[in-house]
Amino acid sequence: MRKKYLWFVGLLLMLLVTSSCAMPPVESVAVPNQAGALSLRSLAQAQGFGIGSAVTLKGLRKDERYRQVLVREFTQIMPENAMKFNALQPQRDRFNFAAADEIVDFANDRGLKVFGHTLVWQRALPAWLKAGNWTREELLDILHKHITTAVSRYRGRVFAWDVVNEALSTDSSLRDLIWLRGIGPEYIDLAFQWAREADPNARLFYNEYDPSGWGARAEQKVDALYNLIAGMKERGVPIDGIGLQMHVKVSDAPTYEGVKKSLERLAQLDLEIQITETDVRLVGSSDPLATQLATQAQIYDGLIRACLDVPRCNGFWFWGFTDRYSWISGFTGKPDGPLIFDRFYQPKPAYDAIAQALAESEASRP
Ligand code: XIL
């Protein structure tokens, strides 16, 4: 009798705990915005504009609300880490596509376009590659095989690739990295040629950081970027687009005018441009939170409007969309809230600013 009673109390307790932990269904999350829009996705799609987010497996695998907001708000996604060199080829010649496949399949099944990130970068290299003492021929072989294997696997399922990421250093010279040291500057041209051979229809991008609107240093970077890409075009290298990363802070962000000027200069290269990897850190500001969020919204507003006002700029990316999974706290070691949804998927003022900018641009875009 007594045993039976205990069993019943246990069951009751379990029911209470699980019901109080359960998240409310995503439908209950209101998404108000001044533009009265349904979603960023619907606003962007109406004008052939890409609105995208980096995607983390943590959210995609375990968090239903993450999946739902992702599908509702965006037209395109980019794996945050799952397609980097160390993820795809953890051992020499032993590729592991499991995580990348998961993301690509999820997106393809739901009408989200996938942008591959990234084939050639100085970071996220596997230990075997960093430790080796390679000859030039070996490095050429490794890079060729990596690009060919990855790009051909996703032919028709990944619409664009960041072929080379961050090849310029802060002083705008070519960054000293394994591919430059071992192969020479031609590693960049070769990477694009091999990517094109592996998928003739994928859009091939060069992605760079800090190249926009921050005064003298950024102007130097834009010049270097312009010259690098102009040279590639002269040599007939198959490149379709330029991505401009935008990891910025409320206390130090480029202006609308500064970014627009950079975009206009780069647009002369006659390639498509996307603003990539946007997040706006709060760290460093001592304003009250409401003021910080308002400033953050203004910065997002300036960045997306600069892109919308330059016809060659046809896409805008967030480096994640919810503060719940942003990489920034891990990167700076401090709590932060750099994205457009808070940790509980509530839209922040920055979300409204983006929706408003998209709504207002509809009429003026070709
Ligand atoms: C970052 C990821 O967000 C982190 O999770 C990872 O630990 C390090 O890389 N520029 C890039 C991105 O091109 O790939 C980087 O992503 C952020 C800076």
mmCIF file of C-alpha atoms and ligand atoms in Angstrom:
data_model
loop_
_atom_site.group_PDB
_atom_site.id
_atom_site.type_symbol
_atom_site.label_atom_id
_atom_site.label_comp_id
_atom_site.label_asym_id
_atom_site.label_seq_id
_atom_site.Cartn_x
_atom_site.Cartn_y
_atom_site.Cartn_z
ATOM 1 C CA MET A 1 0.000 0.000 0.000
ATOM 2 C CA ARG A 2 2.735 2.399 1.131
ATOM 3 C CA LYS A 3 4.905 1.546 -1.939
ATOM 4 C CA LYS A 4 2.002 2.234 -4.286
ATOM 5 C CA TYR A 5 1.453 5.642 -2.677
ATOM 6 C CA LEU A 6 5.136 6.634 -3.131
ATOM 7 C CA TRP A 7 5.014 5.624 -6.777
ATOM 8 C CA PHE A 8 2.004 7.889 -7.317
ATOM 9 C CA VAL A 9 3.669 10.896 -5.643
ATOM 10 C CA GLY A 10 6.777 10.339 -7.779
ATOM 11 C CA LEU A 11 4.745 10.341 -10.970
ATOM 12 C CA LEU A 12 2.940 13.512 -9.929
ATOM 13 C CA LEU A 13 6.239 15.271 -9.208
ATOM 14 C CA MET A 14 7.673 14.220 -12.565
ATOM 15 C CA LEU A 15 4.644 15.581 -14.385
ATOM 16 C CA LEU A 16 4.927 18.891 -12.544
ATOM 17 C CA VAL A 17 8.633 19.284 -13.356
ATOM 18 C CA THR A 18 8.296 18.451 -17.046
ATOM 19 C CA SER A 19 5.338 20.750 -17.563
ATOM 20 C CA SER A 20 7.087 23.703 -15.899
ATOM 21 C CA CYS A 21 10.256 23.178 -18.013
ATOM 22 C CA ALA A 22 8.465 22.835 -21.303
ATOM 23 C CA MET A 23 8.861 25.830 -23.612
ATOM 24 C CA PRO A 24 5.668 27.429 -24.852
ATOM 25 C CA PRO A 25 5.056 26.607 -28.516
ATOM 26 C CA VAL A 26 6.718 28.969 -30.960
ATOM 27 C CA GLU A 27 3.351 30.142 -32.277
ATOM 28 C CA SER A 28 2.890 32.028 -29.030
ATOM 29 C CA VAL A 29 5.904 34.243 -29.737
ATOM 30 C CA ALA A 30 4.518 37.469 -31.106
ATOM 31 C CA VAL A 31 6.704 39.130 -33.713
ATOM 32 C CA PRO A 32 5.557 42.707 -33.698
ATOM 33 C CA ASN A 33 7.337 45.181 -35.891
ATOM 34 C CA GLN A 34 6.527 48.687 -36.956
ATOM 35 C CA ALA A 35 6.241 47.616 -40.557
ATOM 36 C CA GLY A 36 3.528 45.149 -39.610
ATOM 37 C CA ALA A 37 5.481 42.529 -41.551
ATOM 38 C CA LEU A 38 5.055 38.801 -41.285
ATOM 39 C CA SER A 39 8.766 38.114 -41.382
ATOM 40 C CA LEU A 40 12.082 39.374 -42.704
ATOM 41 C CA ARG A 41 11.913 36.509 -45.182
ATOM 42 C CA SER A 42 8.689 37.668 -46.797
ATOM 43 C CA LEU A 43 9.898 41.274 -46.983
ATOM 44 C CA ALA A 44 13.229 40.285 -48.526
ATOM 45 C CA GLN A 45 11.812 37.742 -50.946
ATOM 46 C CA ALA A 46 9.437 40.296 -52.392
ATOM 47 C CA GLN A 47 12.422 42.183 -53.772
ATOM 48 C CA GLY A 48 14.825 39.375 -54.659
ATOM 49 C CA PHE A 49 17.041 40.228 -51.702
ATOM 50 C CA GLY A 50 18.785 37.562 -49.594
ATOM 51 C CA ILE A 51 18.399 37.733 -45.827
ATOM 52 C CA GLY A 52 20.516 35.174 -44.052
ATOM 53 C CA SER A 53 21.839 33.762 -40.827
ATOM 54 C CA ALA A 54 24.726 31.602 -39.731
ATOM 55 C CA VAL A 55 23.464 28.345 -38.262
ATOM 56 C CA THR A 56 24.758 26.438 -35.278
ATOM 57 C CA LEU A 57 24.172 22.713 -34.915
ATOM 58 C CA LYS A 58 23.438 23.155 -31.223
ATOM 59 C CA GLY A 59 20.291 25.100 -31.992
ATOM 60 C CA LEU A 60 19.325 23.102 -35.048
ATOM 61 C CA ARG A 61 19.540 19.738 -33.302
ATOM 62 C CA LYS A 62 17.944 20.481 -29.963
ATOM 63 C CA ASP A 63 15.789 23.548 -30.137
ATOM 64 C CA GLU A 64 12.444 23.517 -31.921
ATOM 65 C CA ARG A 65 11.954 27.252 -31.496
ATOM 66 C CA TYR A 66 15.356 27.857 -33.103
ATOM 67 C CA ARG A 67 14.322 25.808 -36.132
ATOM 68 C CA GLN A 68 10.965 27.522 -36.426
ATOM 69 C CA VAL A 69 12.268 31.080 -36.202
ATOM 70 C CA LEU A 70 15.086 30.224 -38.630
ATOM 71 C CA VAL A 71 12.685 28.923 -41.258
ATOM 72 C CA ARG A 72 10.228 31.764 -40.707
ATOM 73 C CA GLU A 73 12.704 34.647 -40.931
ATOM 74 C CA PHE A 74 15.401 33.832 -43.466
ATOM 75 C CA THR A 75 15.872 33.034 -47.137
ATOM 76 C CA GLN A 76 19.439 31.717 -46.840
ATOM 77 C CA ILE A 77 21.655 30.110 -44.221
ATOM 78 C CA MET A 78 25.354 29.504 -43.722
ATOM 79 C CA PRO A 79 26.852 26.818 -41.453
ATOM 80 C CA GLU A 80 28.700 28.691 -38.708
ATOM 81 C CA ASN A 81 31.382 26.006 -38.315
ATOM 82 C CA ALA A 82 30.210 22.754 -39.918
ATOM 83 C CA MET A 83 31.836 23.350 -43.332
ATOM 84 C CA LYS A 84 35.189 24.621 -42.128
ATOM 85 C CA PHE A 85 38.306 22.636 -43.079
ATOM 86 C CA ASN A 86 38.699 20.900 -39.704
ATOM 87 C CA ALA A 87 35.037 19.895 -39.699
ATOM 88 C CA LEU A 88 35.041 18.454 -43.225
ATOM 89 C CA GLN A 89 38.466 16.784 -43.218
ATOM 90 C CA PRO A 90 39.473 15.969 -39.624
ATOM 91 C CA GLN A 91 41.952 13.334 -40.859
ATOM 92 C CA ARG A 92 43.859 13.465 -44.119
ATOM 93 C CA ASP A 93 41.681 12.104 -46.946
ATOM 94 C CA ARG A 94 38.983 11.089 -44.464
ATOM 95 C CA PHE A 95 36.125 13.462 -44.986
ATOM 96 C CA ASN A 96 33.266 13.748 -42.540
ATOM 97 C CA PHE A 97 30.172 15.302 -44.043
ATOM 98 C CA ALA A 98 27.699 14.270 -41.347
ATOM 99 C CA ALA A 99 27.205 17.679 -39.710
ATOM 100 C CA ALA A 100 27.280 19.645 -42.952
ATOM 101 C CA ASP A 101 24.787 17.209 -44.504
ATOM 102 C CA GLU A 102 22.453 17.711 -41.581
ATOM 103 C CA ILE A 103 22.361 21.449 -42.190
ATOM 104 C CA VAL A 104 22.120 21.206 -45.974
ATOM 105 C CA ASP A 105 19.323 18.611 -45.813
ATOM 106 C CA PHE A 106 17.378 20.652 -43.270
ATOM 107 C CA ALA A 107 17.650 23.769 -45.416
ATOM 108 C CA ASN A 108 16.971 22.087 -48.757
ATOM 109 C CA ASP A 109 13.844 20.458 -47.354
ATOM 110 C CA ARG A 110 12.474 23.809 -46.208
ATOM 111 C CA GLY A 111 13.261 26.102 -49.112
ATOM 112 C CA LEU A 112 16.242 27.790 -47.493
ATOM 113 C CA LYS A 113 19.271 28.404 -49.710
ATOM 114 C CA VAL A 114 22.672 27.312 -48.378
ATOM 115 C CA PHE A 115 25.886 29.334 -48.635
ATOM 116 C CA GLY A 116 29.016 27.240 -47.983
ATOM 117 C CA HIS A 117 31.493 28.718 -45.497
ATOM 118 C CA THR A 118 34.478 28.392 -45.975
ATOM 119 C CA LEU A 119 36.963 26.511 -48.150
ATOM 120 C CA VAL A 120 40.207 28.416 -47.589
ATOM 121 C CA TRP A 121 40.959 30.217 -44.322
ATOM 122 C CA GLN A 122 43.879 30.556 -41.944
ATOM 123 C CA ARG A 123 41.825 29.273 -39.006
ATOM 124 C CA ALA A 124 39.864 26.098 -38.287
ATOM 125 C CA LEU A 125 42.616 23.938 -39.772
ATOM 126 C CA PRO A 126 42.942 20.329 -38.583
ATOM 127 C CA ALA A 127 45.940 19.315 -36.447
ATOM 128 C CA TRP A 128 47.294 16.967 -39.139
ATOM 129 C CA LEU A 129 47.504 19.843 -41.612
ATOM 130 C CA LYS A 130 49.092 22.304 -39.189
ATOM 131 C CA ALA A 131 51.653 19.790 -37.971
ATOM 132 C CA GLY A 132 52.848 18.606 -41.387
ATOM 133 C CA ASN A 133 56.031 19.756 -43.064
ATOM 134 C CA TRP A 134 54.571 19.896 -46.559
ATOM 135 C CA THR A 135 56.184 20.435 -49.932
ATOM 136 C CA ARG A 136 54.503 22.814 -52.379
ATOM 137 C CA GLU A 137 53.232 19.873 -54.448
ATOM 138 C CA GLU A 138 51.690 18.253 -51.398
ATOM 139 C CA LEU A 139 49.928 21.442 -50.334
ATOM 140 C CA LEU A 140 48.580 21.970 -53.845
ATOM 141 C CA ASP A 141 47.281 18.428 -53.785
ATOM 142 C CA ILE A 142 45.675 18.818 -50.339
ATOM 143 C CA LEU A 143 43.935 22.071 -51.216
ATOM 144 C CA HIS A 144 42.791 20.830 -54.617
ATOM 145 C CA LYS A 145 41.356 17.666 -53.154
ATOM 146 C CA HIS A 146 39.639 19.484 -50.298
ATOM 147 C CA ILE A 147 37.938 22.017 -52.557
ATOM 148 C CA THR A 148 36.976 19.503 -55.220
ATOM 149 C CA THR A 149 35.540 17.001 -52.748
ATOM 150 C CA ALA A 150 33.533 19.544 -50.757
ATOM 151 C CA VAL A 151 32.186 21.568 -53.653
ATOM 152 C CA SER A 152 31.231 18.600 -55.817
ATOM 153 C CA ARG A 153 29.439 16.892 -52.945
ATOM 154 C CA TYR A 154 27.057 19.839 -52.620
ATOM 155 C CA ARG A 155 26.676 20.635 -56.324
ATOM 156 C CA GLY A 156 23.148 21.905 -56.871
ATOM 157 C CA ARG A 157 22.443 22.039 -53.123
ATOM 158 C CA VAL A 158 24.746 24.876 -52.080
ATOM 159 C CA PHE A 159 24.171 28.004 -54.180
ATOM 160 C CA ALA A 160 27.336 29.892 -53.223
ATOM 161 C CA TRP A 161 30.682 29.381 -51.494
ATOM 162 C CA ASP A 162 33.048 31.556 -49.511
ATOM 163 C CA VAL A 163 36.009 30.208 -51.437
ATOM 164 C CA VAL A 164 38.648 32.308 -49.723
ATOM 165 C CA ASN A 165 38.120 34.002 -46.357
ATOM 166 C CA GLU A 166 40.268 36.764 -44.808
ATOM 167 C CA ALA A 167 43.340 36.521 -47.035
ATOM 168 C CA LEU A 168 44.285 40.122 -46.228
ATOM 169 C CA SER A 169 45.863 40.988 -42.894
ATOM 170 C CA THR A 170 45.186 44.104 -40.805
ATOM 171 C CA ASP A 171 47.883 46.057 -42.646
ATOM 172 C CA SER A 172 46.243 44.962 -45.928
ATOM 173 C CA SER A 173 49.139 42.858 -47.180
ATOM 174 C CA LEU A 174 48.509 39.203 -47.985
ATOM 175 C CA ARG A 175 48.168 37.361 -44.690
ATOM 176 C CA ASP A 176 51.041 35.101 -43.723
ATOM 177 C CA LEU A 177 49.390 31.693 -43.619
ATOM 178 C CA ILE A 178 50.054 28.087 -44.548
ATOM 179 C CA TRP A 179 48.775 28.402 -48.139
ATOM 180 C CA LEU A 180 50.690 31.602 -48.893
ATOM 181 C CA ARG A 181 53.904 30.253 -47.376
ATOM 182 C CA GLY A 182 53.690 26.859 -49.009
ATOM 183 C CA ILE A 183 52.090 27.630 -52.378
ATOM 184 C CA GLY A 184 52.560 31.357 -52.993
ATOM 185 C CA PRO A 185 49.956 34.085 -53.715
ATOM 186 C CA GLU A 186 48.492 32.030 -56.560
ATOM 187 C CA TYR A 187 46.706 29.839 -53.995
ATOM 188 C CA ILE A 188 43.817 32.326 -54.202
ATOM 189 C CA ASP A 189 43.363 32.096 -57.986
ATOM 190 C CA LEU A 190 43.745 28.325 -57.902
ATOM 191 C CA ALA A 191 41.132 27.933 -55.173
ATOM 192 C CA PHE A 192 38.557 29.781 -57.276
ATOM 193 C CA GLN A 193 39.446 27.823 -60.423
ATOM 194 C CA TRP A 194 39.105 24.489 -58.618
ATOM 195 C CA ALA A 195 35.801 25.526 -57.047
ATOM 196 C CA ARG A 196 34.424 26.543 -60.455
ATOM 197 C CA GLU A 197 35.490 23.215 -61.981
ATOM 198 C CA ALA A 198 33.758 21.332 -59.173
ATOM 199 C CA ASP A 199 30.465 23.245 -59.525
ATOM 200 C CA PRO A 200 30.124 25.564 -62.533
ATOM 201 C CA ASN A 201 26.823 26.948 -61.212
ATOM 202 C CA ALA A 202 27.794 27.898 -57.659
ATOM 203 C CA ARG A 203 28.387 31.594 -56.975
ATOM 204 C CA LEU A 204 31.984 32.011 -55.824
ATOM 205 C CA PHE A 205 32.739 34.634 -53.166
ATOM 206 C CA TYR A 206 35.761 36.225 -51.565
ATOM 207 C CA ASN A 207 34.936 37.187 -47.934
ATOM 208 C CA GLU A 208 36.882 39.815 -45.955
ATOM 209 C CA TYR A 209 36.703 41.477 -42.538
ATOM 210 C CA ASP A 210 36.872 45.151 -41.519
ATOM 211 C CA PRO A 211 36.683 46.574 -44.993
ATOM 212 C CA SER A 212 33.965 49.170 -44.522
ATOM 213 C CA GLY A 213 33.450 52.646 -43.315
ATOM 214 C CA TRP A 214 35.740 52.978 -40.294
ATOM 215 C CA GLY A 215 37.954 55.769 -41.541
ATOM 216 C CA ALA A 216 41.577 55.485 -42.652
ATOM 217 C CA ARG A 217 42.317 51.870 -41.770
ATOM 218 C CA ALA A 218 39.189 50.667 -43.513
ATOM 219 C CA GLU A 219 39.875 52.787 -46.584
ATOM 220 C CA GLN A 220 43.247 51.099 -46.855
ATOM 221 C CA LYS A 221 41.535 47.709 -46.558
ATOM 222 C CA VAL A 222 38.963 48.595 -49.210
ATOM 223 C CA ASP A 223 41.777 49.653 -51.530
ATOM 224 C CA ALA A 224 43.631 46.417 -50.913
ATOM 225 C CA LEU A 225 40.460 44.396 -51.431
ATOM 226 C CA TYR A 226 39.611 46.313 -54.602
ATOM 227 C CA ASN A 227 43.105 45.736 -56.005
ATOM 228 C CA LEU A 228 43.125 42.061 -55.080
ATOM 229 C CA ILE A 229 39.806 41.394 -56.808
ATOM 230 C CA ALA A 230 40.583 43.633 -59.786
ATOM 231 C CA GLY A 231 43.780 41.644 -60.313
ATOM 232 C CA MET A 232 41.873 38.371 -60.169
ATOM 233 C CA LYS A 233 39.388 39.635 -62.729
ATOM 234 C CA GLU A 234 42.189 40.758 -65.045
ATOM 235 C CA ARG A 235 43.685 37.292 -64.818
ATOM 236 C CA GLY A 236 40.317 35.747 -65.708
ATOM 237 C CA VAL A 237 39.818 34.104 -62.309
ATOM 238 C CA PRO A 238 36.203 32.945 -61.885
ATOM 239 C CA ILE A 239 34.841 35.076 -59.049
ATOM 240 C CA ASP A 240 31.209 36.170 -58.695
ATOM 241 C CA GLY A 241 30.953 38.022 -55.420
ATOM 242 C CA ILE A 242 32.467 39.830 -52.486
ATOM 243 C CA GLY A 243 31.376 39.344 -48.876
ATOM 244 C CA LEU A 244 32.044 42.019 -46.281
ATOM 245 C CA GLN A 245 32.069 40.777 -42.698
ATOM 246 C CA MET A 246 30.476 43.083 -40.145
ATOM 247 C CA HIS A 247 31.425 42.137 -36.575
ATOM 248 C CA VAL A 248 31.018 45.524 -34.889
ATOM 249 C CA LYS A 249 30.298 47.166 -31.514
ATOM 250 C CA VAL A 250 27.760 49.769 -30.389
ATOM 251 C CA SER A 251 30.723 51.841 -29.230
ATOM 252 C CA ASP A 252 32.559 51.530 -32.556
ATOM 253 C CA ALA A 253 30.589 50.867 -35.699
ATOM 254 C CA PRO A 254 30.817 52.139 -39.253
ATOM 255 C CA THR A 255 28.233 54.641 -40.407
ATOM 256 C CA TYR A 256 25.668 54.294 -43.188
ATOM 257 C CA GLU A 257 27.693 56.756 -45.299
ATOM 258 C CA GLY A 258 30.987 54.963 -44.676
ATOM 259 C CA VAL A 259 29.638 51.541 -45.586
ATOM 260 C CA LYS A 260 27.767 52.847 -48.613
ATOM 261 C CA LYS A 261 30.935 54.490 -49.900
ATOM 262 C CA SER A 262 32.842 51.204 -49.571
ATOM 263 C CA LEU A 263 30.042 49.278 -51.274
ATOM 264 C CA GLU A 264 29.888 51.762 -54.149
ATOM 265 C CA ARG A 265 33.626 51.521 -54.687
ATOM 266 C CA LEU A 266 33.557 47.720 -54.716
ATOM 267 C CA ALA A 267 30.447 47.693 -56.914
ATOM 268 C CA GLN A 268 32.648 49.133 -59.674
ATOM 269 C CA LEU A 269 34.195 45.686 -59.917
ATOM 270 C CA ASP A 270 30.879 44.544 -61.362
ATOM 271 C CA LEU A 271 30.374 41.652 -58.954
ATOM 272 C CA GLU A 272 27.575 40.962 -56.534
ATOM 273 C CA ILE A 273 28.213 41.992 -52.931
ATOM 274 C CA GLN A 274 26.728 40.718 -49.679
ATOM 275 C CA ILE A 275 27.207 42.062 -46.172
ATOM 276 C CA THR A 276 28.121 38.962 -44.200
ATOM 277 C CA GLU A 277 28.533 37.958 -40.551
ATOM 278 C CA THR A 278 26.818 40.946 -38.938
ATOM 279 C CA ASP A 279 26.644 41.166 -35.164
ATOM 280 C CA VAL A 280 26.637 44.330 -33.077
ATOM 281 C CA ARG A 281 28.236 43.853 -29.659
ATOM 282 C CA LEU A 282 26.981 45.723 -26.613
ATOM 283 C CA VAL A 283 30.227 45.216 -24.712
ATOM 284 C CA GLY A 284 32.060 48.446 -23.900
ATOM 285 C CA SER A 285 28.951 50.596 -23.553
ATOM 286 C CA SER A 286 27.948 51.901 -20.129
ATOM 287 C CA ASP A 287 24.575 53.287 -21.284
ATOM 288 C CA PRO A 288 21.362 51.886 -19.776
ATOM 289 C CA LEU A 289 20.270 48.712 -21.579
ATOM 290 C CA ALA A 290 17.361 50.397 -23.376
ATOM 291 C CA THR A 291 19.746 53.016 -24.808
ATOM 292 C CA GLN A 292 22.218 50.335 -25.856
ATOM 293 C CA LEU A 293 19.479 48.421 -27.653
ATOM 294 C CA ALA A 294 18.304 51.589 -29.401
ATOM 295 C CA THR A 295 21.858 52.344 -30.554
ATOM 296 C CA GLN A 296 22.234 48.748 -31.671
ATOM 297 C CA ALA A 297 19.045 49.089 -33.732
ATOM 298 C CA GLN A 298 20.339 52.300 -35.344
ATOM 299 C CA ILE A 299 23.571 50.561 -36.319
ATOM 300 C CA TYR A 300 21.759 47.590 -37.859
ATOM 301 C CA ASP A 301 19.537 50.094 -39.661
ATOM 302 C CA GLY A 302 22.521 51.929 -41.168
ATOM 303 C CA LEU A 303 24.232 48.707 -42.252
ATOM 304 C CA ILE A 304 21.274 47.163 -44.019
ATOM 305 C CA ARG A 305 20.190 50.443 -45.606
ATOM 306 C CA ALA A 306 23.688 50.969 -47.014
ATOM 307 C CA CYS A 307 23.364 47.564 -48.691
ATOM 308 C CA LEU A 308 19.786 48.136 -49.861
ATOM 309 C CA ASP A 309 20.788 51.473 -51.379
ATOM 310 C CA VAL A 310 23.526 49.972 -53.553
ATOM 311 C CA PRO A 311 21.932 47.821 -56.270
ATOM 312 C CA ARG A 312 24.915 45.433 -56.498
ATOM 313 C CA CYS A 313 24.488 44.546 -52.802
ATOM 314 C CA ASN A 314 21.932 41.768 -52.876
ATOM 315 C CA GLY A 315 22.175 40.059 -49.498
ATOM 316 C CA PHE A 316 22.581 40.733 -45.795
ATOM 317 C CA TRP A 317 23.655 38.180 -43.177
ATOM 318 C CA PHE A 318 23.510 37.945 -39.403
ATOM 319 C CA TRP A 319 26.137 35.865 -37.602
ATOM 320 C CA GLY A 320 23.376 33.952 -35.842
ATOM 321 C CA PHE A 321 19.981 35.367 -34.989
ATOM 322 C CA THR A 322 19.362 34.672 -31.285
ATOM 323 C CA ASP A 323 21.577 35.857 -28.423
ATOM 324 C CA ARG A 324 21.078 32.358 -27.000
ATOM 325 C CA TYR A 325 23.718 30.899 -29.343
ATOM 326 C CA SER A 326 25.887 33.867 -30.337
ATOM 327 C CA TRP A 327 29.642 33.156 -30.472
ATOM 328 C CA ILE A 328 30.470 36.589 -29.018
ATOM 329 C CA SER A 329 30.426 35.700 -25.310
ATOM 330 C CA GLY A 330 32.846 32.853 -25.978
ATOM 331 C CA PHE A 331 35.016 35.153 -28.088
ATOM 332 C CA THR A 332 35.162 38.159 -25.713
ATOM 333 C CA GLY A 333 34.684 36.270 -22.448
ATOM 334 C CA LYS A 334 31.856 38.643 -21.499
ATOM 335 C CA PRO A 335 28.076 38.320 -21.604
ATOM 336 C CA ASP A 336 26.574 40.118 -24.572
ATOM 337 C CA GLY A 337 23.524 40.423 -26.768
ATOM 338 C CA PRO A 338 24.690 41.203 -30.294
ATOM 339 C CA LEU A 339 21.829 39.757 -32.365
ATOM 340 C CA ILE A 340 18.276 40.663 -33.396
ATOM 341 C CA PHE A 341 16.393 38.179 -31.182
ATOM 342 C CA ASP A 342 17.056 37.860 -27.456
ATOM 343 C CA ARG A 343 17.778 34.581 -25.690
ATOM 344 C CA PHE A 344 14.056 33.823 -25.545
ATOM 345 C CA TYR A 345 13.376 34.545 -29.216
ATOM 346 C CA GLN A 346 11.772 37.888 -28.528
ATOM 347 C CA PRO A 347 12.548 40.349 -31.323
ATOM 348 C CA LYS A 348 14.700 43.276 -30.183
ATOM 349 C CA PRO A 349 14.524 46.870 -31.472
ATOM 350 C CA ALA A 350 17.169 45.810 -34.013
ATOM 351 C CA TYR A 351 14.682 43.356 -35.525
ATOM 352 C CA ASP A 352 12.151 46.138 -36.030
ATOM 353 C CA ALA A 353 14.812 48.342 -37.603
ATOM 354 C CA ILE A 354 15.730 45.629 -40.115
ATOM 355 C CA ALA A 355 12.082 44.901 -40.944
ATOM 356 C CA GLN A 356 11.362 48.597 -41.387
ATOM 357 C CA ALA A 357 14.355 49.106 -43.673
ATOM 358 C CA LEU A 358 13.350 46.114 -45.809
ATOM 359 C CA ALA A 359 9.744 47.302 -45.988
ATOM 360 C CA GLU A 360 10.755 50.788 -47.058
ATOM 361 C CA SER A 361 13.204 49.623 -49.684
ATOM 362 C CA GLU A 362 10.685 47.438 -51.515
ATOM 363 C CA ALA A 363 9.514 50.155 -53.858
ATOM 364 C CA SER A 364 12.957 51.439 -54.719
ATOM 365 C CA ARG A 365 14.765 48.197 -55.570
ATOM 366 C CA PRO A 366 14.903 46.888 -59.124
HETATM 367 C C1 XIL B 1 33.589 31.840 -35.676
HETATM 368 C C2 XIL B 1 32.446 31.000 -35.086
HETATM 369 O O1 XIL B 1 31.316 31.817 -34.920
HETATM 370 C C3 XIL B 1 32.867 30.405 -33.756
HETATM 371 O O2 XIL B 1 31.872 29.512 -33.272
HETATM 372 C C4 XIL B 1 34.203 29.674 -33.913
HETATM 373 O O3 XIL B 1 34.632 29.243 -32.656
HETATM 374 C C5 XIL B 1 35.249 30.578 -34.522
HETATM 375 O O4 XIL B 1 34.770 31.082 -35.758
HETATM 376 N N1 XIL B 1 35.051 35.279 -39.152
HETATM 377 C C6 XIL B 1 34.575 34.171 -39.822
HETATM 378 C C7 XIL B 1 33.779 33.158 -39.099
HETATM 379 O O5 XIL B 1 34.710 34.101 -41.066
HETATM 380 O O6 XIL B 1 33.925 31.867 -39.629
HETATM 381 C C8 XIL B 1 34.108 33.152 -37.620
HETATM 382 O O7 XIL B 1 33.215 32.247 -36.966
HETATM 383 C C9 XIL B 1 34.008 34.558 -37.063
HETATM 384 C C10 XIL B 1 34.980 35.477 -37.723
#
